[in-house]
XYZ file of C-alpha atoms in Angstrom:
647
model
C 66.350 59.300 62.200
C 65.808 56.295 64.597
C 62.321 55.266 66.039
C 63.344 56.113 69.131
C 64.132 59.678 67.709
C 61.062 60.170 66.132
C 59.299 59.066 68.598
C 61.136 61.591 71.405
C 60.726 64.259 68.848
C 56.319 63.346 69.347
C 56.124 62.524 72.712
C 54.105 64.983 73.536
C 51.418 64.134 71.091
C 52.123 60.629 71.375
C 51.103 60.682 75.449
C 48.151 62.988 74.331
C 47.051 60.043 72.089
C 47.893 57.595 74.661
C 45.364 59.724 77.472
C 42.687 59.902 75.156
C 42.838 56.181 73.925
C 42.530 55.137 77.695
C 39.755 57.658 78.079
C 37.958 56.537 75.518
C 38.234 52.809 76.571
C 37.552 53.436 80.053
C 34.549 55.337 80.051
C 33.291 53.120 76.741
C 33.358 50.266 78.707
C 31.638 51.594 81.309
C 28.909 52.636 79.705
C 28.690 49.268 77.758
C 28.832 47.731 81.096
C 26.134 49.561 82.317
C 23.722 48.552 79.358
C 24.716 45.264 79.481
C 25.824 44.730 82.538
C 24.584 41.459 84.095
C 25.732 37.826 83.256
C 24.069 34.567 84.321
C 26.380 31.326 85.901
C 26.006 28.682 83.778
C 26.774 25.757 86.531
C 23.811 27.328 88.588
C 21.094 28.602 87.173
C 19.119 29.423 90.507
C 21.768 32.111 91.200
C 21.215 35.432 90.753
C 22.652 37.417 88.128
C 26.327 38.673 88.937
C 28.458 41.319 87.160
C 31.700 40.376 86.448
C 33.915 43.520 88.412
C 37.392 41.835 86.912
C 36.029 42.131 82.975
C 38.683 45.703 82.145
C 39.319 46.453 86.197
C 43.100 47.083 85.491
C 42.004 50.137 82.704
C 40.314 51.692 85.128
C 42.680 51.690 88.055
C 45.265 52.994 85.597
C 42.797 55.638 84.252
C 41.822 56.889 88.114
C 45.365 56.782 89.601
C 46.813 58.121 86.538
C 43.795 61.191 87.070
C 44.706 60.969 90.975
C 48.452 62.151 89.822
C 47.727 64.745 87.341
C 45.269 66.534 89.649
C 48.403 66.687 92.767
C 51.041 67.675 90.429
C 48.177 70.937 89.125
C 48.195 71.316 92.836
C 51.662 71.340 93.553
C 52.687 73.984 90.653
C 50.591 76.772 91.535
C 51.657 76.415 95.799
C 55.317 75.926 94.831
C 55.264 79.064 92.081
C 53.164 80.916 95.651
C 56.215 79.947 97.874
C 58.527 81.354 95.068
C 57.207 84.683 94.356
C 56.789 85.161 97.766
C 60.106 84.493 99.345
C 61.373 86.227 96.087
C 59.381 89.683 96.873
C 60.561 89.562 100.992
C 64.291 89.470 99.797
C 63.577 92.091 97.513
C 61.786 94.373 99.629
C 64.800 93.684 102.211
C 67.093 94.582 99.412
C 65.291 97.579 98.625
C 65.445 98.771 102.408
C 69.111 98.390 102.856
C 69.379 100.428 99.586
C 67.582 103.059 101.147
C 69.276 103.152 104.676
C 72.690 103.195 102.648
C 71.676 106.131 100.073
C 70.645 108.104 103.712
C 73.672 107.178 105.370
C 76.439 107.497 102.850
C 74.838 109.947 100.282
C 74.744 109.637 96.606
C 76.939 106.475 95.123
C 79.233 107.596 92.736
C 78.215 106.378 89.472
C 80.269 106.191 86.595
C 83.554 105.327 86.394
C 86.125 108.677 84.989
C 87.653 105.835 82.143
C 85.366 105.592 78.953
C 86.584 103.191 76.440
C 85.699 102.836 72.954
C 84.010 99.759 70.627
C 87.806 99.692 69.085
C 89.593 98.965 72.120
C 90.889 96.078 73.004
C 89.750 93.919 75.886
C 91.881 94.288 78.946
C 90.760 94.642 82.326
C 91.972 93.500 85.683
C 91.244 94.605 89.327
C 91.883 92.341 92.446
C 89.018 91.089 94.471
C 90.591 92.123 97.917
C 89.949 95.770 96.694
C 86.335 95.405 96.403
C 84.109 94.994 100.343
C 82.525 92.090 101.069
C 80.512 93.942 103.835
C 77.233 93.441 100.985
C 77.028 89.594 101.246
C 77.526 89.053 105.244
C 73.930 87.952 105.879
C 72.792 87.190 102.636
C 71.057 83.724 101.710
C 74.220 81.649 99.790
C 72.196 81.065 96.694
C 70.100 84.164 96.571
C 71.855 87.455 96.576
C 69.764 90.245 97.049
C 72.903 92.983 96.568
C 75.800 93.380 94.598
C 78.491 95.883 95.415
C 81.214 93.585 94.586
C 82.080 94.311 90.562
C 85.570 94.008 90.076
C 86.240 94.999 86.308
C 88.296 91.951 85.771
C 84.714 90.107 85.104
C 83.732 90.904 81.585
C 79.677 90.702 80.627
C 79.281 89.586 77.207
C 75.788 90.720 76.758
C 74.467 89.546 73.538
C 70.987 91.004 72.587
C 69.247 88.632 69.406
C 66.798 90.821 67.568
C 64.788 89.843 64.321
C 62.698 92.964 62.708
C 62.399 94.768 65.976
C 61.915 98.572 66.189
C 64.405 100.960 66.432
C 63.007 102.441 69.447
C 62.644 99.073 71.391
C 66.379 98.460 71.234
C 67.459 101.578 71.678
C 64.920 101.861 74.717
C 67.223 98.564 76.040
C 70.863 99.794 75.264
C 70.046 103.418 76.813
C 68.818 101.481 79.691
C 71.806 99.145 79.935
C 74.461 102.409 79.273
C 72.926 104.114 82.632
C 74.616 101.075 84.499
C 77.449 102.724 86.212
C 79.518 100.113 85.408
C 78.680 100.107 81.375
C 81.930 101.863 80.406
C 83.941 98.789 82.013
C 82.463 95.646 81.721
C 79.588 95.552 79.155
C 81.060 94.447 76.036
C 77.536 94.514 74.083
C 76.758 92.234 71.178
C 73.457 93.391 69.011
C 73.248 89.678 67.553
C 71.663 90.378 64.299
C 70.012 88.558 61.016
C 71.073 88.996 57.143
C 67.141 87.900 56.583
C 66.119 91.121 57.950
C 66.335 94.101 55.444
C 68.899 96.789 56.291
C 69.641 94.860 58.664
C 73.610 95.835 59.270
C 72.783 99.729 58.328
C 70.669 99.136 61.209
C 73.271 97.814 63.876
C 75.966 100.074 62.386
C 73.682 102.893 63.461
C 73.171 101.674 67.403
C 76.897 101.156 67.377
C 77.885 104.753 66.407
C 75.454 105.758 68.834
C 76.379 104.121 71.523
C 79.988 103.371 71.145
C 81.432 105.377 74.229
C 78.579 104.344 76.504
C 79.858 100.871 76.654
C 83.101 98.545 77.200
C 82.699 98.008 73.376
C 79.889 97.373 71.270
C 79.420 95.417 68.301
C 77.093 93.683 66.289
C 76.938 90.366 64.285
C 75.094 89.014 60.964
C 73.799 85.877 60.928
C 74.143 84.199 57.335
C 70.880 83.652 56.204
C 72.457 80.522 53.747
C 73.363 78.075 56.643
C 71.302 74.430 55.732
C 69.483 73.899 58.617
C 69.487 76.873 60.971
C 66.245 79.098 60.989
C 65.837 82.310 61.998
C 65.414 83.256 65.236
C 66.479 84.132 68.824
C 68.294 80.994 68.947
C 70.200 81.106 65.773
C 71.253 84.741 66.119
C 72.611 83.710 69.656
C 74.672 81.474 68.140
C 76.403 83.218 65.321
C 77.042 85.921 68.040
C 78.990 83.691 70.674
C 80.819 82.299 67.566
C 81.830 85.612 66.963
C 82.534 86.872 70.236
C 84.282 83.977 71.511
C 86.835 85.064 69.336
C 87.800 88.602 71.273
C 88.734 86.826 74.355
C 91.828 84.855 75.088
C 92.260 81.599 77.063
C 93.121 83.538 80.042
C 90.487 86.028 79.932
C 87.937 83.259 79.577
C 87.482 81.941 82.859
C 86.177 85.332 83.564
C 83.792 86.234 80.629
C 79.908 85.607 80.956
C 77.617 85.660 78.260
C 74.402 87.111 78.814
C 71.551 86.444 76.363
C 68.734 88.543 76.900
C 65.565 89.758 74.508
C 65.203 92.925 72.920
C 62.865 94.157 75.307
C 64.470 93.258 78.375
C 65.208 96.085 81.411
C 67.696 94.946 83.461
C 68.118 96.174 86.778
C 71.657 98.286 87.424
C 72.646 95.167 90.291
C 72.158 92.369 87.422
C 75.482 92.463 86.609
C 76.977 92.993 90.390
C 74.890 89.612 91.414
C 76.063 87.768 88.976
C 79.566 88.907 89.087
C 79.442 88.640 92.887
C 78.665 85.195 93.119
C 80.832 84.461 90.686
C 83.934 85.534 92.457
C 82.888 84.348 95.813
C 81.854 80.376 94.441
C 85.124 79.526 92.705
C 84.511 76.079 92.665
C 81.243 76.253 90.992
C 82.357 79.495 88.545
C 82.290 77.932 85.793
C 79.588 75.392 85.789
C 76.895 77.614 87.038
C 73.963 79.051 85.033
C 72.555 82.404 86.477
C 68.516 83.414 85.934
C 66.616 86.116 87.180
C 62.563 86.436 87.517
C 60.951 88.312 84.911
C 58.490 90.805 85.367
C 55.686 92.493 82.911
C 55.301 95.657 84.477
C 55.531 98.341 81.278
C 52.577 97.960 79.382
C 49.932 95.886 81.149
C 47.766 98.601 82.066
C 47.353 98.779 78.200
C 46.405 95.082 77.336
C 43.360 92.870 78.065
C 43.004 91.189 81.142
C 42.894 87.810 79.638
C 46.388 88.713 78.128
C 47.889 89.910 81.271
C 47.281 87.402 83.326
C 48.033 85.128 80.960
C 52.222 87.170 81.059
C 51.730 87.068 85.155
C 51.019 83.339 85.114
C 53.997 82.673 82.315
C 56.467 84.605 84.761
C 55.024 82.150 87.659
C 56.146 79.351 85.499
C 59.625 80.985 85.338
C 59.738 81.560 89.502
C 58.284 78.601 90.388
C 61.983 77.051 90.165
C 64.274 80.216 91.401
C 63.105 79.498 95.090
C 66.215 78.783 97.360
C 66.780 75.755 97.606
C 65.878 74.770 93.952
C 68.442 72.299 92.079
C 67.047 72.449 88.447
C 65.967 76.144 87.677
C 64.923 77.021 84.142
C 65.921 80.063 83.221
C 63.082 82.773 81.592
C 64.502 84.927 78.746
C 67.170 86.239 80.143
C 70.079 84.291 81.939
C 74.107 84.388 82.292
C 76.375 81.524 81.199
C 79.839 81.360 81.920
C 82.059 81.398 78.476
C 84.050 78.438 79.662
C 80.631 76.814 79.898
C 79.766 77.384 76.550
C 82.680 76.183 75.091
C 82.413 72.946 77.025
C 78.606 72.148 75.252
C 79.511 73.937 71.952
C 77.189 76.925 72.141
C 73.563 77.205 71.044
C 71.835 74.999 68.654
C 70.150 76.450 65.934
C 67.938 73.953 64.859
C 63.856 73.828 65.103
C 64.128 71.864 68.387
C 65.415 75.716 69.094
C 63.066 78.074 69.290
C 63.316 78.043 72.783
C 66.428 78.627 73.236
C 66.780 79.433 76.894
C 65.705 76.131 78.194
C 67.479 74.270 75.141
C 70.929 76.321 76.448
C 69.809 74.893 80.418
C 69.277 71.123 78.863
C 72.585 71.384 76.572
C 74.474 72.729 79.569
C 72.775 69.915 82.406
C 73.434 67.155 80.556
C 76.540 68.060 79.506
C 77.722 68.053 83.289
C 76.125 64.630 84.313
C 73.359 66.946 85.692
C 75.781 68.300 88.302
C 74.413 72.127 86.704
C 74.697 74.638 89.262
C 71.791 77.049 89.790
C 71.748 80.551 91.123
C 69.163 83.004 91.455
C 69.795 86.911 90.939
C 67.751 88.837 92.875
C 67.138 91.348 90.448
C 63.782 91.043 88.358
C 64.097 91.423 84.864
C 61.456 94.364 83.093
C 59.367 93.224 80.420
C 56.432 93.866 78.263
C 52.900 92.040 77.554
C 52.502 90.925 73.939
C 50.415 92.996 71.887
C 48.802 93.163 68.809
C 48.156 96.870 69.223
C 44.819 97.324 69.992
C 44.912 99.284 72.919
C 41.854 101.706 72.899
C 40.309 99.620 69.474
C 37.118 97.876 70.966
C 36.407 94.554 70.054
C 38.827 94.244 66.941
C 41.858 95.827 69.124
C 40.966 92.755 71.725
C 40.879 90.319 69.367
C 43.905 91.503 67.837
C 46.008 91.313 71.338
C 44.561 88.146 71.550
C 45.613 86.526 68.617
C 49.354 88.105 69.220
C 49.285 86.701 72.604
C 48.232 83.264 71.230
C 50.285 82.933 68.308
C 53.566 83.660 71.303
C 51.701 81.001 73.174
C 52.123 78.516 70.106
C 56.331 79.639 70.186
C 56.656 78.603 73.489
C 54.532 75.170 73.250
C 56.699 74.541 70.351
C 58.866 74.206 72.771
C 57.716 70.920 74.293
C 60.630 69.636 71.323
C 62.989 70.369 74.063
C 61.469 67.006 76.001
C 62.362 64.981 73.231
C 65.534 66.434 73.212
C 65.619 65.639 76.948
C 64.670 62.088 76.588
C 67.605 61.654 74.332
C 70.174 63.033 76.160
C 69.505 61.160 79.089
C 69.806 57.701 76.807
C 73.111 59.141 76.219
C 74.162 60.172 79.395
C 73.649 56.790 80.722
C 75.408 55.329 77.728
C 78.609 57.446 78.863
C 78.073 57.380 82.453
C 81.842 55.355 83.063
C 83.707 57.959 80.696
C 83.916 60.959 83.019
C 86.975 62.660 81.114
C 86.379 65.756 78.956
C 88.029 68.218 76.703
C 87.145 70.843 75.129
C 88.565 74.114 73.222
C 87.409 77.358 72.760
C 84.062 77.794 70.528
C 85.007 79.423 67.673
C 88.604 77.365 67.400
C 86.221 73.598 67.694
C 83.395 74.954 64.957
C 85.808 76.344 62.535
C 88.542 73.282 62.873
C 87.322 70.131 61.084
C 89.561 67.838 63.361
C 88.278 69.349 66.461
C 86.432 66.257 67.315
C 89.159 64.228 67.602
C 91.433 64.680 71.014
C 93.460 62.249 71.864
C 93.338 60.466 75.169
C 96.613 60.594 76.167
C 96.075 64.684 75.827
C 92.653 64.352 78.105
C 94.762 61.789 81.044
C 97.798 63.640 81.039
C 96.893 67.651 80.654
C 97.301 69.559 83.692
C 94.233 72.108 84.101
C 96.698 74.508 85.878
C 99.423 74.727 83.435
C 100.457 77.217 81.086
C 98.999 76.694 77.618
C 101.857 75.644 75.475
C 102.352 75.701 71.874
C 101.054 73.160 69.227
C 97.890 71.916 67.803
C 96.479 70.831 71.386
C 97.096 73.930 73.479
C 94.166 75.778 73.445
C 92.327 71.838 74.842
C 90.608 72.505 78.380
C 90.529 69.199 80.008
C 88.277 68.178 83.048
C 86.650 65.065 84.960
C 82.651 65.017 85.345
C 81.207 64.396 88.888
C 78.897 61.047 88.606
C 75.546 61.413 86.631
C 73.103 63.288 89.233
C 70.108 60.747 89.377
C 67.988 63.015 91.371
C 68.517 65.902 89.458
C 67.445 64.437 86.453
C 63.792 62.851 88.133
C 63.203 66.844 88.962
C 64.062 67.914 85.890
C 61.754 65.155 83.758
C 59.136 66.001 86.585
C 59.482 70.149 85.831
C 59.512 69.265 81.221
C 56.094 67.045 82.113
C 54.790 70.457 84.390
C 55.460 72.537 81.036
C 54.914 70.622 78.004
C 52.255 67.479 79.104
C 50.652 68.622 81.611
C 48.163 71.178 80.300
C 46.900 68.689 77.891
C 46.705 65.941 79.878
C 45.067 67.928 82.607
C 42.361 68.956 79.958
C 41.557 65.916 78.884
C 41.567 64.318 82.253
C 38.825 66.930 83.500
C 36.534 66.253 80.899
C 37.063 62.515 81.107
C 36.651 62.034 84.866
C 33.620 63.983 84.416
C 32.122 61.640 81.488
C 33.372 58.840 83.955
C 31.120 60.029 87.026
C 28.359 60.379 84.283
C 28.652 57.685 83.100
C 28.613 55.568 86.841
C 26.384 57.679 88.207
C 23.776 55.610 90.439
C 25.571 52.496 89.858
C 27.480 50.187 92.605
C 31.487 51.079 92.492
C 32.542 47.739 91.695
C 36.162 48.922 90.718
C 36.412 51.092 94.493
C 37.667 53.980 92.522
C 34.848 56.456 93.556
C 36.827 58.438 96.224
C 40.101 58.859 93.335
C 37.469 61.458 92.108
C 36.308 63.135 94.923
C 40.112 63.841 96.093
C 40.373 65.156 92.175
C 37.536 67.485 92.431
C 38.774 68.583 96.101
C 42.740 69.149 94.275
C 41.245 70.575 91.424
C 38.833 73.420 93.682
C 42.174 73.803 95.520
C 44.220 74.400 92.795
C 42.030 77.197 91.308
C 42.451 78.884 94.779
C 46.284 78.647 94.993
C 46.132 80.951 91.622
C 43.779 83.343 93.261
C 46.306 83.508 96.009
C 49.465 83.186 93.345
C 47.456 86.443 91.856
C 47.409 87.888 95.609
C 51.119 87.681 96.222
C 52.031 88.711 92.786
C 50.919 92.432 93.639
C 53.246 92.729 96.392
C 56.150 91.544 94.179
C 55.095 93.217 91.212
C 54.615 96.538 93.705
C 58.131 96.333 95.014
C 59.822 95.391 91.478
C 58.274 98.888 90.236
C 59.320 100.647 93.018
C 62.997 99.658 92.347
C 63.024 100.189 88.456
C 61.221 103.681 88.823
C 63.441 104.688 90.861
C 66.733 103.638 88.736
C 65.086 105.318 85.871
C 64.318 108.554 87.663
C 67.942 108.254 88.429
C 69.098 107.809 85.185
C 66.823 110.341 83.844
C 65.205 108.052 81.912
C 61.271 107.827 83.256
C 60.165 110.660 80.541
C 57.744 108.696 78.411
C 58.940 105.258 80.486
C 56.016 102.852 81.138
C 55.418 101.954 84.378
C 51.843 99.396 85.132
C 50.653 99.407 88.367
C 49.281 96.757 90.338
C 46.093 96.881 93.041
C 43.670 94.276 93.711
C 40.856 96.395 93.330
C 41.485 98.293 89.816
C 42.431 94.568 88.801
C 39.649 92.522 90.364
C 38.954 91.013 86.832
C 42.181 89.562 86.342
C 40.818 86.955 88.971
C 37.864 86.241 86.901
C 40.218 85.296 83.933
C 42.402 82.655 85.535
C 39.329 80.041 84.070
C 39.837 80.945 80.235
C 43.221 81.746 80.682
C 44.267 77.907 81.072
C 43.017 76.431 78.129
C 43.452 79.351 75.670
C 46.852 80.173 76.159
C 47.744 76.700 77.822
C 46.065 73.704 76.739
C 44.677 74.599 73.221
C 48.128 75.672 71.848
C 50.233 73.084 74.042
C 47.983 70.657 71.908
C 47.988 72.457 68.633
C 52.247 72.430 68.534
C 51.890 68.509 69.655
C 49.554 67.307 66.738
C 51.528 69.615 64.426
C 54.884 68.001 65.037
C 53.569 64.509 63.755
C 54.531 66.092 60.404
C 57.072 69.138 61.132
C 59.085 70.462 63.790
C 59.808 74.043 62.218
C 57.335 77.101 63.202
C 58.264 80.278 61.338
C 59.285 82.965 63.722
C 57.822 86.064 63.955
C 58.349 89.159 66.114
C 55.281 90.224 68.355
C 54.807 94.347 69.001
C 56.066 95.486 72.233
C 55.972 98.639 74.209
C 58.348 101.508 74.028
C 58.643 105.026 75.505
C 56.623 107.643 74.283
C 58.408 109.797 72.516
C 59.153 111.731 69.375
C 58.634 109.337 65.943
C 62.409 108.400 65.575
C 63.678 108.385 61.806
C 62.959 104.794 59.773
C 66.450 103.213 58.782
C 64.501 102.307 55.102
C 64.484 106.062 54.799
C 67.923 106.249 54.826
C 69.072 103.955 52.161
């Protein structure tokens, strides 16, 4: 590995090291200053003494306008996530009103289709768009659907769903869920992406797949190999082996048209998912196939049944996940769940499996915005994805059930600030980007023909400059090549995005030890004459700082609207689907969660800045974290049968 490799891989810690060094120099030599302050002119020595203002002056602008732009981006992040949640809860209520007037005006909607196909049968489906209205989408917001009636069967949702040692009932919870979709039967081709680490694993899928092979398009499941040098288990390497697999069932024709879906074990997804995504992707044609889809997510299952501290520490991770789904927004993020085109995937070669990983979601965003010069289109679906808190199942345990949801919620904390890797990853890319920024011509081939063919890297240029996109695929060792020609590299894009990876993985460090050293600073000076003029950096710092604490009272505030009106839409699909018999469903109100207010303070630094800083200093001497599976919430119901029992 190159310097500038390791180093990319450690910039997190190595900025952490960097903030403190200054810190420490800064406020040393202030103090010195003060103790020995005064020096005498030699050429006069009837003047009085004079200190020297020049003697480390640059250190300590750097130090105060460095703490001066730390303090406005923590006050940016909190108003931006407030404008997000709450433009995202007014579309949604207005969605949710225009459900209701239709369900009073044209009765019940019929909901499953009279055609049921099987796991075994093969994938061919085809409807023409005209057929479908369009009436849905007249006044909606062109990057923010809020309905979707439009769900021609010719789209096909790959819907891959990585699990590692999770319960039986949380999985089936999520497929009986995703089977009361009423269009299941003829689009959901679902993939339970499995690993061979896990015991029983495959009598475990085969199971699920007998049980719910007429409820879907098809179902199947996957292994990954538990043998492969250098992939580690996980959610990103089982969402690999999957598309590998799955790219496979679908033909170069049917590709344009196939979107993978990646979602976690636990995730509810609402019955218009699909129809957003497959509604926008008919109606931007230009932009099909280089568009990422995301959704907010929403903990609104079990949080009645956690601590406070760990519930608003879920509420403020799914503001981090809104704060770039806001219309308008050009570099999104996605949160757990998200849709990729399969043409898309086959352009950046699928998911890494690697360490730099673990978090696979944004990893998949940075593979796929690089990979198009930053030119990535964004879209939002307006349909909140159901989740549940981490817990360590202590509910109703005291003091040892607390401290056991705590530690679960930390050691999740850790996963994700493992995932400040992804900057380095970033900061490489972007070398490389540059590097190729006068070589806009691609090609690419299908994902499972490039892994599995040695010579795939290798296509000639005269097969990238004189391939016609529109023409038939024709025989020979080229034919299945998709060429294509890259917009310019999207300078701006790229600023946001660096800006949004410092908001993530730097910032709660650096704000931490910024706070404490501005303070020591002011200590420090305190009574003495502000010879550097940086005095009033620190009162606009304590001012952003008081102001930023409020905007995540009022974040909080806003929340319970949106978290109210997501409820409200998933109870009511499960009553539906007769599905709300031992469903959890958390509500919100400010004053049966008053508390939560109370813990925004200790929230921060123990689920922010203590393990955003533990994953940095740890990665000066490894970048893998052993992945394990955190207890979630399922219905209450009957204890199902173990699969050990049955072997």
């Amino acid at each position: 590995m190159s310097i500038f490799g390791w180093c990319s891989q450690r910039a997190g810690g190595l900025a952490m090291m960097a903030t403190v060094a200054l810190s420490y120099w800064v406020i040393s030599s202030e103090l010195e200053a003060q103790r020995h302050g005064y020096k005498y002119q030699s050429n006069d020595s009837l003047s009085a003494p004079n200190y020297d203002p020049q003697n480390g002056a640059i250190w300590v602008n750097i130090f105060s306008y460095y703490c001066l732009l730390i303090h406005f981006l923590v006050f940016c992040f909190p108003l931006r996530s407030c404008y997000a949640v709450f433009t995202i809860g007014r579309q949604l209520r207005k969605s949710a009103r225009a459900r209701t007037l239709k369900d009073i005006k044209f009765g019940h909607r019929r909901r499953s289709s009279s055609t049921s196909l099987s796991s075994s049968e093969t994938l061919t489906s085809s409807r023409d768009l005209s057929s479908s209205s369009s009436s849905e989408i007249e006044d909606v917001d062109t990057d923010c659907y809020i309905d979707g009636d439009i769900a021609p069967d010719r789209v096909i949702h790959a819907i891959v769903i990585p699990n590692y040692k999770e319960e039986n009932d949380t999985l089936r919870e999520t497929l009986e869920v995703l089977a009361s979709h009423p269009q299941a039967r003829n689009t959901y081709d679902v993939y339970l992406a499995m690993e061979q680490r896990e015991h029983n694993a495959e009598i475990k899928a085969s199971r699920f797949v007998n049980e719910f092979s007429k409820k879907f398009r098809s179902i199947n499941y996957t292994l990954h190999p538990s043998d492969i040098p250098g992939e580690l288990a996980g959610k990103g390497s089982n969402m690999a082996w999957a598309a590998r697999k799955l790219s496979e069932r679908y033909s170069l024709g049917q590709r344009k048209d196939v979107i993978v879906t990646g979602i976690d074990a636990d995730s509810h997804l609402s019955t218009n998912y699909f129809g957003l995504v497959t509604t926008m992707h008919m109606t931007y044609t230009e932009t099909a196939t280089t568009t990422l889809y995301s959704a907010p997510i929403i903990f609104d299952r079990n949080a009645h049944n956690v601590p406070a501290i760990v519930r608003v520490a879920d509420v403020l991770w799914s503001a981090a996940g809104m704060s770039g789904l806001y219309k308008g927004s050009t570099v999104a993020p996605p949160t757990s769940v998200y849709s990729v085109p399969l043409e898309l995937v086959d352009r950046v070669g699928g998911w890494d499996c690697d360490a730099e990983a673990i978090g696979e979601d944004l990893h998949m965003y940075l593979k796929c915005f690089f990979a198009l010069n930053g030119n990535l289109t964004v879209r939002t679906v307006m349909s909140p994805v159901s989740q549940t808190n981490v817990t360590g199942g202590g509910h109703g345990k005291g003091i040892p059930g607390l401290v056991a949801d705590v530690q679960a919620r930390y050691k999740q904390a850790l996963r994700h600030m493992w995932g400040a890797l992804d900057t380095g990853y970033a900061l490489r890319k972007v070398v490389e980007v540059w590097r190729e920024r006068k070589h806009t011509s691609r090609a690419f081939r299908p994902l499972h023909t490039a892994l599995n063919d040695a010579s795939d890297g290798y296509v000639p240029e005269s097969q990238v400059s004189t391939a016609d996109p529109e023409a038939a695929p024709e025989s020979g060792i080229f034919s299945d090549v998709t060429t294509d020609t890259l917009k310019g590299v999207n300078y701006e894009r790229m600023v946001v995005l660096f800006h949004r990876l410092f908001e993530a993985h730097f910032l709660p460090v650096q704000m931490t030890i910024l706070v404490v050293a501005s303070t020591l600073y002011a200590w420090v000076t305190d009574g003495a004459p502000d010879v550097h003029g940086v005095n009033w950096i620190f009162s606009i710092c304590n001012i952003l700082r008081t102001v930023g604490f409020m905007e995540v009272a009022l974040y909080l505030f806003l929340y319970e609207s949106f978290h109210k009106v997501c409820l409200e839409i998933r109870e009511k699909e499960m009553s539906d689907a007769g599905l709300t018999k031992g469903m959890h469903f958390s509500r919100r109100e400010v004053k049966t969660n008053f508390i939560d207010y109370i813990m925004v303070p200790l929230v921060a630094p123990i689920f922010g800045s203590i393990p955003c800083a533990q994953a940095q200093i740890y990665h000066f001497w490894t970048v893998d974290l052993v992945y394990t599976v955190s207890k979630k919430a399922t219905r209450r119901r009957a204890k199902s049968v173990n699969v050990d029992s049955l072997v």
